[in-house]
Amino acid sequence: MAPRLRRNVSTGNPQRPANAAGADPAPGVGGGVAVLARADAEDAGGPAAAGLGAAVRVRGLRRAFGEHVVLDGLDLTIAPGEFVALLGRSGSGKSTLIRILGGFDDGVEGEVLAARRRSVVFQESRLLPWKRVLPNVTLGLSGRDIADRGRAALAEVGLAGRERSWPATLSGGEAQRVALARALVREPELLMLDEPFGALDALTRIRMHALLQQLCRRHQPAVLFVTHDVDEAILLADRVLVLTEGRFSRDVPVDVASPRRRTDPAFDRLRATLLAELGVDEIAEGTH
Amino acid sequence: MTELISHHDVARQRAASPGPLAAEPAVAAASGRPPVVLVDPTAGRRRTTRRRRVPPEVRRFLGPALLFALWWALTGLDVVGDRALASPAAVFGAARELWRSGDLVDSLGASLYRVGAGVLFGVGIGLALAIVAGFFRAASDVVDSAMNFLRTIPVIALLPLIIVWIGIGESAKIFLITVGVAFPIYMNTYAAIRGVDARLVEAGQTFGLGRFGLVRSVIVPGAAPGFLVGLRWALGVAWLLLVFAEQVNTDSGLGYLLNSAQSWNRTDIIVLCLVVYGILGLVSDGLVRILERTLLSWRRGFDGT
Ligand SMILES: Nc1ncnc2c1ncn2[C@@H]1O[C@H](COP(=O)(O)OP(=O)(O)OP(=O)(O)O)[C@@H](O)[C@H]1O
Ligand SMILES: [Mg+2]
C-alpha cells in the first residue's frame, strides 16, 4: 500500500468514458481536470489550457520527415482517466506521436495540447545505468519526502528492497517495473507507454498487465498505450485506435464484459476487426 | 537418450582419450543423424575454489617485477657489459648518490611541476573546448573542424614556433605539454558527449530534468568513460613531451639529468632516469585508475570487479 501515491479519487467504481471524443467532462473521475499544456512548450506559464475535460487534445497534427509524411492531420482527444490503446503497423508513426506528446519533437504542425503532468514508459526501460534504482525513480523530483515517495512507488510495483540495486543487474521485467514506478511517482495525469512490454516474455507480460490495470485503477491517469499486440489492447483499453497512413482508421470502444476473456465472442469479433484493419488475415494469423 | 555427462566425467574421459566427446553411436545410427558432439562450454572458465586467485594488485606488479629480474639476470651474468647497461646495484648506488646530493629531488621536482602544470592547463582547455563544442551546435562546427585540422600537426613541430613566441623558459615547456594534452582530452571528451545515448537524454527530459540537471545527471556521467580514456592517453603524451621539452636549453629536470649523464658517460644515471620515468608513468596510471574507480563506480555493479 502506498497512501502517498494515492490520488484523491472518489471511491466506488468510476465508470470510464467509453468514447470521449467530445466535450464530455469525464464523469466519475475525481482527480480534477488536467491542466493542459502545449506539449512543445513545457511550462509556458500562460493559460494554454483550452480543452477542459481532456488529458490530450490534438487537432490537425501533421508531422513529416522531409518528403515522408508520417502523421497527416491527426485529431485525438483523450479524457482524464481514459485508457486508450494505439495500434498500427510498424513504421506507422506511433512512437512519433508519443514523442510529440512527450514534447521531444519540434517539427510539428497543428494544435497539440497534453496534460502538464505526464510520464512516458519506453520499450526499453531507459534507466540511467550510473544511478541506483531509487534515484532513477525519483529522477528530476525535488522536495523533502521524495525518497519516501520513491520507495512507496517501488513497493507498488513489487520491488521493495531493491532501492540500491544497479539497473544493469535487473531483469527485463524488473527494469520495466522500475520504469513504471518512475512514471507513476510523478502522479501523471497522462501516462504514455510505448510498447512497454514488447521485450518481455509471455508470463511476465500477464503479470505486468495485471499490475498496470491495478495501478491505473488506483491512480486514474489518462493512458495512451502503444502496442503491437491486439489481444493486449483489447484486454486493457477502454478504446482502441488504429493508426494507418497518418490518420486513425479505426476508433472503437471496447465493450467486452469484464473480466475480459479471450474466449468471449465479443473479444473475438473485435480482434478480427482490428486484425483486418491492420491488414492481417485472420486465417493466416490462426495458423501459428 | 543421450546422457549428458557432468563436467567431471568429461574431464576424466578427456584425460583418457583426448578429442571431443561424441554421443552414443547407437543413438546416432538409429536417427540417421551425425552424432552430436558434446563439449563443456564452461571448461577452463570456471572459478575453482581450490586455486586461490592472485589479487589483481599483485598481478599488476608481476610484469614490472619480471622485467626487473630479467635486467638483473642480464647484467649479473655479464651478458651485456657494464658500459651498455648498468646493473641494478649500480643504479641503486647512483640513486643514493644523487639523493644525497639533492640532484634527484630537484630534478624530480622540476619535472613534476612542468608535467603537473601542463596537464592541469591542458585538461582545462581540452575540457572547456569539448564542452562548448559538445553543447552548442553552432560552436561545434567551428571548434571541431579547427581542432581536427590542428590535430594533424605533430606537436613537436610547434617547438620552434613556441621558442620564438615565448622563449625557452619554463613557460615554453609547460605550453608544449599543455598543447599536447589538450588534444586527446578534447577529442575523447567531445566524442563522448556527442555519444551520450540520446534516448537517455530524452528520458531525462521526460522526467523533468532541466538543462543543468541533464548535464549533471545524464551527460557528465555518460561522457566520463570517454574523458578518462582521453586522460590516460594525455598523460602518456605529457611524459613524452616532457622528455622533449627538457632536451632544450634546460638546467633542471629529469631530461636534463639524462642529457648530462650521457655526456658524463654514466649509464647508471641514464638507467636510473629511465626507471624513474617508468615509476612516474605507473603512478600517474594509478591515479587515473583511482579516478576511474570513483567516477565509474556504477560499472562495478555489473562487471564484477
Ligand atoms: N528522426 C526521424 N527522421 C526521419 N524519419 C523518421 C524519424 N523518426 C521517425 N521516422 C520515420 O517515421 C516513421 C514512423 O516512425 P515511428 O517510430 O513513429 O513508427 P512506429 O509506429 O512507432 O513503428 P514501430 O511499431 O516499429 O515502433 C518511420 O517510417 C520512420 O522511418
Ligand atoms: Mg515505435
XYZ file of C-alpha atoms and ligand atoms in Angstrom:
625
model
C 0.000 0.000 0.000
C 1.254 3.428 -0.805
C -1.067 6.046 0.567
C 1.175 8.891 -0.526
C 0.771 7.933 -4.109
C -2.955 7.606 -3.982
C -4.692 10.364 -5.752
C -7.830 11.726 -4.171
C -10.239 9.655 -6.171
C -13.836 9.331 -5.175
C -14.205 5.758 -4.128
C -16.571 3.454 -5.835
C -16.233 2.360 -9.388
C -15.517 5.303 -11.611
C -17.074 4.445 -14.910
C -14.627 5.345 -17.539
C -15.999 7.056 -20.573
C -16.049 4.564 -23.354
C -15.519 7.099 -26.041
C -14.665 10.561 -25.007
C -14.063 12.155 -28.312
C -16.268 15.050 -27.375
C -16.773 17.601 -24.656
C -17.996 15.082 -22.126
C -16.209 16.108 -18.924
C -15.317 12.616 -17.852
C -17.839 11.583 -15.256
C -16.760 9.951 -12.072
C -13.098 10.812 -12.271
C -12.353 12.862 -9.231
C -8.745 13.669 -9.909
C -9.632 17.092 -11.152
C -9.355 18.397 -14.644
C -5.951 18.043 -16.134
C -4.327 21.323 -16.888
C -3.364 21.138 -20.489
C -0.037 22.396 -21.576
C 1.373 22.661 -25.022
C 3.435 19.566 -25.384
C 6.113 21.505 -27.205
C 6.341 24.346 -24.724
C 6.923 22.969 -21.279
C 5.662 25.255 -18.550
C 4.873 28.057 -20.910
C 3.116 29.607 -17.951
C 0.253 31.150 -19.847
C -3.228 29.687 -19.812
C -2.643 27.319 -22.692
C -5.383 25.180 -21.230
C -8.078 25.257 -23.813
C -9.605 21.815 -23.951
C -11.059 21.429 -20.494
C -12.012 17.925 -19.571
C -9.303 16.307 -21.631
C -5.850 14.970 -20.940
C -4.867 15.177 -24.581
C -6.246 17.361 -27.294
C -4.763 17.220 -30.746
C -6.203 18.912 -33.816
C -4.857 18.657 -37.333
C -1.487 17.336 -36.253
C 0.953 16.900 -39.090
C 4.474 15.596 -38.902
C 6.680 14.976 -41.896
C 10.289 13.900 -42.147
C 11.306 15.549 -45.380
C 9.001 14.193 -48.044
C 7.778 11.404 -45.825
C 4.526 12.434 -44.132
C 4.124 10.290 -41.033
C 1.185 11.964 -39.285
C -1.254 13.669 -41.584
C -3.946 15.791 -39.983
C -4.471 13.776 -36.844
C -7.267 14.518 -34.345
C -7.227 12.934 -30.911
C -8.920 13.586 -27.620
C -8.269 11.520 -24.522
C -10.411 12.102 -21.464
C -8.908 12.129 -17.977
C -8.716 8.591 -16.695
C -9.385 7.064 -20.082
C -7.265 4.133 -21.238
C -6.613 4.317 -24.974
C -4.657 1.654 -26.845
C -2.932 2.625 -30.065
C -2.322 0.001 -32.711
C -0.628 0.387 -36.024
C 1.787 -1.317 -38.300
C 5.478 -0.932 -37.776
C 6.526 2.484 -39.021
C 3.021 3.915 -38.936
C 4.056 6.710 -36.574
C 3.002 5.531 -33.121
C 6.288 6.358 -31.472
C 6.369 9.622 -33.357
C 3.026 10.558 -31.797
C 4.305 9.664 -28.327
C 7.429 11.719 -28.863
C 5.308 14.676 -29.925
C 3.037 14.380 -26.896
C 6.083 13.947 -24.708
C 7.417 17.227 -26.023
C 10.552 15.935 -27.719
C 9.674 16.904 -31.245
C 9.909 20.444 -32.521
C 8.920 19.856 -36.131
C 5.164 19.595 -35.747
C 2.256 21.484 -37.268
C -1.213 21.712 -35.762
C -2.628 22.052 -32.294
C -1.083 19.815 -29.654
C -2.164 20.024 -26.046
C -1.318 17.483 -23.388
C -1.617 17.349 -19.635
C 1.179 19.187 -17.890
C 1.966 16.237 -15.634
C 2.814 13.433 -17.981
C 5.145 10.481 -17.971
C 6.419 8.035 -20.519
C 7.402 4.397 -20.236
C 9.522 3.378 -23.198
C 10.053 -0.004 -24.753
C 13.478 -0.178 -23.190
C 13.450 0.897 -19.582
C 15.882 3.788 -20.186
C 17.119 3.767 -16.639
C 20.322 5.698 -16.087
C 22.958 2.996 -15.616
C 25.014 5.177 -13.267
C 22.229 5.711 -10.779
C 20.849 3.138 -8.432
C 17.194 2.182 -8.660
C 15.808 4.684 -6.154
C 17.482 7.805 -7.613
C 16.340 6.609 -11.018
C 12.761 6.541 -9.802
C 12.957 9.970 -8.190
C 14.923 11.480 -11.084
C 14.140 15.153 -11.526
C 11.903 15.375 -8.456
C 12.643 17.683 -5.599
C 11.213 18.041 -2.151
C 11.723 16.584 1.281
C 9.767 13.363 1.003
C 10.829 12.242 -2.461
C 12.826 9.288 -1.188
C 9.766 8.038 0.664
C 7.580 8.557 -2.365
C 10.101 6.704 -4.494
C 10.186 3.832 -2.047
C 6.401 3.692 -1.979
C 6.286 3.609 -5.781
C 8.819 0.771 -5.868
C 6.760 -1.116 -3.317
C 3.716 -0.659 -5.526
C 5.427 -2.369 -8.440
C 6.635 -5.139 -6.139
C 10.260 -4.051 -5.922
C 10.532 -3.014 -2.304
C 14.047 -3.643 -1.110
C 15.665 -3.181 -4.497
C 16.266 0.550 -3.992
C 20.024 0.174 -4.001
C 20.356 -2.194 -6.954
C 22.125 -1.069 -10.093
C 19.878 -1.025 -13.182
C 22.207 -3.349 -15.077
C 21.603 -6.084 -12.530
C 17.815 -6.060 -13.016
C 15.962 -8.493 -15.231
C 13.991 -7.099 -18.160
C 10.699 -7.297 -16.301
C 12.161 -5.729 -13.171
C 13.668 -2.894 -15.173
C 10.286 -2.223 -16.779
C 8.652 -2.206 -13.379
C 11.187 0.357 -12.186
C 10.378 2.409 -15.283
C 6.696 2.131 -14.377
C 7.427 3.242 -10.823
C 9.424 6.156 -12.172
C 6.479 7.185 -14.303
C 3.888 6.766 -11.548
C 5.753 8.508 -8.757
C 5.063 11.747 -10.603
C 1.320 11.129 -10.352
C 0.873 11.796 -14.035
C -2.397 12.957 -15.475
C -1.276 11.410 -18.739
C 0.698 8.188 -18.833
C 2.139 7.181 -22.171
C 3.537 3.728 -22.739
C 5.360 2.868 -25.950
C 5.316 -0.911 -26.306
C 6.323 -1.206 -22.680
C 6.075 -4.978 -22.508
C 7.232 -5.732 -26.034
C 10.505 -7.261 -24.907
C 9.064 -9.337 -22.074
C 8.155 -12.994 -22.041
C 4.521 -14.077 -22.096
C 4.298 -14.919 -18.404
C 5.835 -11.673 -17.263
C 3.529 -9.852 -19.622
C 0.463 -11.306 -17.968
C 1.750 -10.165 -14.587
C 2.549 -6.734 -15.958
C -0.963 -6.425 -17.403
C -2.479 -7.104 -14.015
C -0.081 -4.680 -12.374
C -0.785 -1.945 -14.888
C -4.533 -2.367 -14.506
C -4.281 -2.225 -10.769
C -2.076 0.862 -10.833
C -4.340 2.627 -13.322
C -7.351 1.880 -11.192
C -5.598 3.412 -8.239
C -4.047 6.470 -9.830
C -6.542 7.168 -12.609
C -4.222 8.679 -15.202
C -5.293 9.011 -18.795
C -3.325 6.349 -20.637
C -2.033 6.166 -24.177
C -0.763 2.652 -24.640
C 1.083 1.727 -27.815
C 1.269 -1.946 -28.630
C 1.584 -4.403 -31.468
C -0.467 -6.953 -29.635
C -4.177 -6.772 -30.478
C -5.149 -9.002 -27.557
C -3.234 -6.825 -25.141
C -5.048 -3.761 -26.482
C -8.465 -5.350 -26.059
C -7.639 -6.689 -22.609
C -6.569 -3.354 -21.215
C -8.144 -0.480 -23.072
C -11.384 1.451 -22.958
C -10.874 2.422 -26.564
C -8.652 1.192 -29.370
C -7.247 3.373 -32.127
C -5.613 2.095 -35.281
C -3.132 4.397 -36.978
C -2.912 3.899 -40.716
C -1.142 6.195 -43.125
C -1.055 9.157 -40.813
C -4.653 9.013 -39.598
C -6.758 6.972 -37.267
C -8.501 4.495 -39.496
C -10.338 2.984 -36.534
C -11.562 4.351 -33.248
C -13.536 1.658 -31.477
C -14.731 1.422 -27.888
C -14.009 -1.889 -26.244
C -17.328 -3.197 -24.985
C -16.267 -6.589 -23.819
C -17.672 -7.534 -20.422
C -15.062 -7.582 -17.699
C -13.237 -9.564 -16.606
C -12.252 -9.721 -20.225
C -11.594 -13.160 -21.593
C -10.081 -14.068 -24.890
C -12.806 -16.681 -25.321
C -15.585 -14.097 -25.200
C -17.269 -13.854 -28.648
C -17.240 -10.058 -28.382
C -13.473 -10.239 -27.799
C -13.134 -12.437 -30.850
C -15.170 -10.129 -33.068
C -13.186 -7.088 -32.029
C -9.934 -8.926 -32.549
C -10.998 -9.927 -36.047
C -11.992 -6.359 -36.868
C -8.725 -4.933 -35.618
C -6.572 -7.560 -37.269
C -8.329 -6.939 -40.546
C -7.714 -3.231 -40.084
C -4.039 -3.961 -39.541
C -4.006 -5.995 -42.730
C -3.568 -9.374 -41.099
C -5.679 -12.160 -42.468
C -7.179 -13.914 -39.510
C -6.814 -17.319 -41.054
C -3.150 -16.707 -41.630
C -2.910 -15.433 -38.078
C -4.625 -18.537 -36.754
C -2.038 -20.886 -38.182
C 0.562 -20.059 -35.587
C 18.520 -40.937 -24.759
C 21.728 -39.038 -24.960
C 23.087 -38.853 -21.478
C 24.548 -35.535 -20.551
C 27.771 -36.035 -18.767
C 28.822 -33.804 -15.931
C 31.972 -31.852 -16.419
C 33.891 -34.044 -14.014
C 33.181 -37.053 -16.133
C 34.020 -35.082 -19.195
C 37.336 -34.165 -17.689
C 38.048 -37.750 -16.775
C 37.155 -39.052 -20.192
C 39.119 -36.285 -21.828
C 42.137 -37.407 -19.913
C 41.568 -40.968 -21.091
C 41.029 -40.113 -24.731
C 41.731 -36.619 -25.966
C 39.430 -35.036 -28.518
C 35.782 -34.026 -28.373
C 33.226 -36.331 -26.987
C 30.662 -37.991 -29.232
C 27.228 -39.115 -28.162
C 26.358 -42.783 -28.156
C 26.884 -44.023 -31.715
C 23.824 -46.266 -31.419
C 21.560 -43.254 -30.971
C 23.084 -41.557 -33.952
C 22.650 -44.607 -36.086
C 19.017 -45.000 -35.089
C 18.082 -41.438 -36.009
C 20.313 -41.370 -39.069
C 21.882 -38.102 -37.985
C 25.545 -37.439 -37.469
C 26.462 -37.806 -33.806
C 26.111 -34.743 -31.617
C 29.418 -33.656 -30.211
C 29.143 -32.605 -26.600
C 31.620 -30.287 -25.007
C 31.619 -28.491 -21.686
C 31.195 -24.809 -22.570
C 32.429 -23.731 -19.157
C 35.545 -25.865 -19.295
C 38.597 -23.952 -18.208
C 36.484 -20.935 -17.363
C 35.119 -21.997 -14.032
C 36.275 -20.257 -10.955
C 37.693 -23.070 -8.984
C 37.591 -22.609 -5.261
C 40.726 -24.609 -4.676
C 43.079 -22.401 -6.646
C 43.484 -19.194 -4.715
C 43.211 -16.248 -7.010
C 46.142 -13.889 -7.102
C 44.913 -10.415 -6.123
C 44.935 -8.009 -9.077
C 47.283 -5.625 -7.244
C 49.876 -8.356 -7.034
C 49.372 -9.371 -10.653
C 49.817 -5.785 -11.684
C 53.294 -5.768 -10.146
C 54.234 -9.084 -11.647
C 55.067 -7.610 -15.076
C 57.496 -4.966 -13.817
C 58.964 -7.489 -11.389
C 59.675 -9.889 -14.232
C 61.365 -7.145 -16.222
C 63.443 -6.277 -13.199
C 64.520 -9.906 -12.810
C 65.457 -10.066 -16.465
C 67.513 -6.903 -16.112
C 69.277 -8.290 -13.073
C 69.998 -11.573 -14.806
C 71.324 -9.897 -17.957
C 73.704 -7.599 -16.108
C 74.631 -10.104 -13.381
C 75.560 -12.831 -15.848
C 77.620 -10.330 -17.800
C 75.591 -10.894 -20.947
C 75.775 -7.167 -21.580
C 78.694 -5.119 -20.489
C 78.622 -2.579 -17.694
C 79.134 0.146 -20.262
C 75.970 -0.726 -22.171
C 73.613 -1.375 -19.276
C 74.281 -0.680 -15.627
C 73.369 -3.358 -13.116
C 70.571 -2.813 -10.600
C 73.148 -2.450 -7.862
C 74.985 0.276 -9.769
C 71.737 2.098 -10.463
C 70.789 1.862 -6.825
C 74.143 3.312 -5.928
C 73.615 6.174 -8.351
C 70.202 6.793 -6.861
C 71.675 7.003 -3.381
C 74.395 9.328 -4.542
C 72.012 11.680 -6.344
C 69.546 11.546 -3.492
C 72.225 12.621 -1.010
C 73.387 15.461 -3.254
C 69.783 16.590 -3.727
C 70.041 16.407 -7.523
C 67.437 13.698 -7.808
C 64.874 15.560 -5.706
C 65.475 18.809 -7.577
C 65.166 17.153 -10.975
C 62.080 15.263 -9.955
C 60.510 18.406 -8.537
C 61.194 20.449 -11.665
C 59.831 17.734 -13.956
C 56.746 17.073 -11.860
C 55.993 20.775 -11.772
C 56.161 21.024 -15.578
C 54.039 17.959 -16.175
C 51.582 18.918 -13.449
C 51.069 22.439 -14.750
C 50.895 21.294 -18.370
C 48.356 18.570 -17.589
C 46.285 20.942 -15.492
C 46.085 23.594 -18.208
C 45.756 21.052 -20.995
C 42.892 19.206 -19.312
C 41.206 22.521 -18.526
C 41.442 23.794 -22.093
C 40.551 20.459 -23.668
C 37.543 20.033 -21.423
C 36.337 23.592 -21.938
C 36.540 23.255 -25.728
C 34.836 19.863 -25.637
C 32.015 21.219 -23.519
C 31.494 24.245 -25.740
C 31.584 22.135 -28.892
C 29.558 19.351 -27.338
C 26.693 21.509 -26.160
C 26.346 24.227 -28.745
C 25.757 23.095 -32.257
C 26.943 26.355 -33.798
C 30.200 26.285 -31.845
C 30.766 22.648 -32.615
C 31.121 23.240 -36.365
C 33.784 25.879 -35.852
C 35.643 24.377 -32.906
C 35.589 20.799 -34.061
C 36.821 21.466 -37.575
C 39.570 23.712 -36.211
C 40.665 21.118 -33.688
C 40.640 18.376 -36.273
C 42.827 20.458 -38.529
C 45.291 21.386 -35.792
C 45.418 17.829 -34.563
C 47.195 16.751 -37.740
C 50.217 18.915 -36.896
C 52.741 16.998 -34.799
C 53.065 18.850 -31.509
C 56.862 18.589 -31.522
C 56.912 20.601 -34.729
C 55.488 23.503 -32.753
C 58.616 23.726 -30.649
C 60.489 26.224 -32.857
C 57.440 28.444 -33.032
C 56.929 28.250 -29.279
C 60.542 29.261 -28.731
C 60.077 32.265 -30.992
C 56.885 33.219 -29.172
C 57.690 32.700 -25.549
C 61.344 31.858 -25.445
C 62.982 28.851 -23.902
C 61.974 29.318 -20.305
C 59.710 27.373 -18.079
C 56.529 28.592 -19.736
C 57.572 27.246 -23.127
C 57.904 23.753 -21.686
C 54.562 23.972 -19.921
C 52.967 25.344 -23.061
C 54.198 22.423 -25.144
C 52.758 19.909 -22.690
C 49.518 21.889 -22.434
C 49.018 21.723 -26.196
C 49.871 18.054 -26.314
C 47.442 17.226 -23.520
C 44.561 19.386 -24.703
C 44.049 17.430 -27.937
C 43.448 13.919 -26.629
C 41.299 15.341 -23.854
C 39.250 17.338 -26.348
C 38.910 14.535 -28.883
C 37.751 11.900 -26.436
C 35.526 14.116 -24.350
C 33.822 15.680 -27.352
C 33.128 12.286 -28.883
C 31.856 11.046 -25.520
C 29.487 13.981 -25.042
C 28.155 13.542 -28.551
C 27.871 9.823 -27.999
C 25.722 10.022 -24.871
C 22.646 7.941 -25.569
C 20.010 10.334 -26.921
C 17.315 8.075 -25.522
C 18.609 8.644 -22.015
C 18.631 12.385 -22.618
C 15.047 12.115 -23.796
C 14.121 10.106 -20.717
C 15.753 12.744 -18.537
C 13.736 15.454 -20.212
C 10.538 13.499 -19.742
C 11.135 13.294 -16.055
C 11.637 16.970 -15.597
C 15.387 17.438 -15.724
C 16.295 20.953 -16.747
C 19.363 21.840 -18.741
C 21.587 21.789 -15.695
C 20.037 18.593 -14.381
C 20.564 16.904 -17.732
C 24.212 17.871 -17.755
C 24.752 16.708 -14.190
C 22.712 13.515 -14.207
C 22.983 12.312 -17.774
C 25.705 13.921 -19.840
C 28.588 14.134 -17.366
C 28.276 10.545 -16.158
C 27.643 9.385 -19.702
C 30.740 11.125 -21.021
C 33.013 10.262 -18.091
C 34.355 6.984 -19.521
C 35.423 8.737 -22.720
C 37.064 11.534 -20.785
C 39.065 9.037 -18.745
C 40.297 7.296 -21.875
C 41.448 10.709 -23.070
C 43.105 11.431 -19.735
C 45.115 8.245 -19.792
C 46.247 8.949 -23.320
C 47.032 12.562 -22.417
C 49.258 11.551 -19.514
C 51.284 9.360 -21.826
C 51.703 12.289 -24.200
C 52.653 14.571 -21.312
C 55.585 12.398 -20.192
C 56.761 12.043 -23.756
C 56.685 15.782 -24.337
C 58.437 16.384 -21.033
C 61.451 14.466 -22.284
C 61.499 16.557 -25.454
C 60.987 19.829 -23.646
C 63.795 19.113 -21.227
C 66.287 18.464 -24.013
C 66.130 22.108 -24.990
C 68.208 24.533 -23.005
C 67.419 23.356 -19.534
C 69.325 23.237 -16.328
C 66.895 21.218 -14.308
C 64.616 18.247 -14.593
C 64.917 14.583 -15.373
C 65.596 15.226 -19.047
C 68.488 17.493 -18.094
C 69.853 14.821 -15.788
C 69.535 12.283 -18.586
C 71.397 14.507 -21.023
C 74.107 15.278 -18.540
C 74.554 11.621 -17.686
C 75.086 10.937 -21.349
C 77.874 13.497 -21.557
C 79.423 12.178 -18.328
C 79.182 8.683 -19.749
C 77.284 7.444 -16.697
C 74.959 4.645 -17.815
C 73.932 4.054 -14.201
C 72.354 7.529 -14.075
C 70.818 7.075 -17.522
C 69.160 3.849 -16.442
C 68.138 5.471 -13.170
C 66.325 8.185 -15.128
C 64.569 5.563 -17.216
C 63.473 3.729 -14.085
C 62.171 6.983 -12.599
C 60.223 7.708 -15.789
C 58.736 4.247 -15.583
C 57.720 4.666 -11.964
C 56.184 8.060 -12.676
C 54.201 6.548 -15.520
C 52.937 3.785 -13.249
C 51.976 6.287 -10.573
C 50.066 8.530 -12.968
C 48.315 5.482 -14.371
C 47.390 4.502 -10.847
C 45.935 7.947 -10.239
C 43.713 7.596 -13.309
C 42.704 4.194 -12.074
C 41.625 5.662 -8.740
C 39.712 8.368 -10.572
C 38.033 5.681 -12.659
C 37.090 3.764 -9.590
C 35.365 6.795 -8.104
C 33.775 8.209 -11.246
C 32.733 4.886 -12.720
C 31.801 3.103 -9.521
C 28.448 2.250 -11.080
C 30.166 -0.033 -13.544
C 31.357 -2.289 -10.789
C 27.747 -3.252 -10.323
C 27.912 -5.440 -13.369
C 31.427 -6.280 -14.388
C 32.018 -7.915 -11.079
C 35.361 -6.458 -10.131
N 14.037 11.325 -36.828
C 13.486 10.759 -37.918
N 13.946 11.076 -39.129
C 13.410 10.531 -40.242
N 12.399 9.658 -40.228
C 11.877 9.314 -39.048
C 12.407 9.836 -37.824
N 11.697 9.321 -36.809
C 10.791 8.504 -37.359
N 10.887 8.496 -38.703
C 10.054 7.739 -39.630
O 8.728 7.895 -39.225
C 8.014 6.700 -39.424
C 7.277 6.355 -38.172
O 8.208 6.006 -37.182
P 7.728 5.533 -35.758
O 8.939 5.238 -34.971
O 6.782 6.530 -35.210
O 6.955 4.195 -36.088
P 6.180 3.225 -35.115
O 4.762 3.237 -35.495
O 6.499 3.537 -33.719
O 6.817 1.841 -35.521
P 7.157 0.586 -34.610
O 5.872 -0.078 -34.348
O 8.026 -0.250 -35.472
O 7.829 1.095 -33.377
C 9.022 5.658 -39.856
O 8.891 5.469 -41.240
C 10.341 6.269 -39.545
O 11.288 5.893 -40.501
Mg 7.695 2.578 -32.179
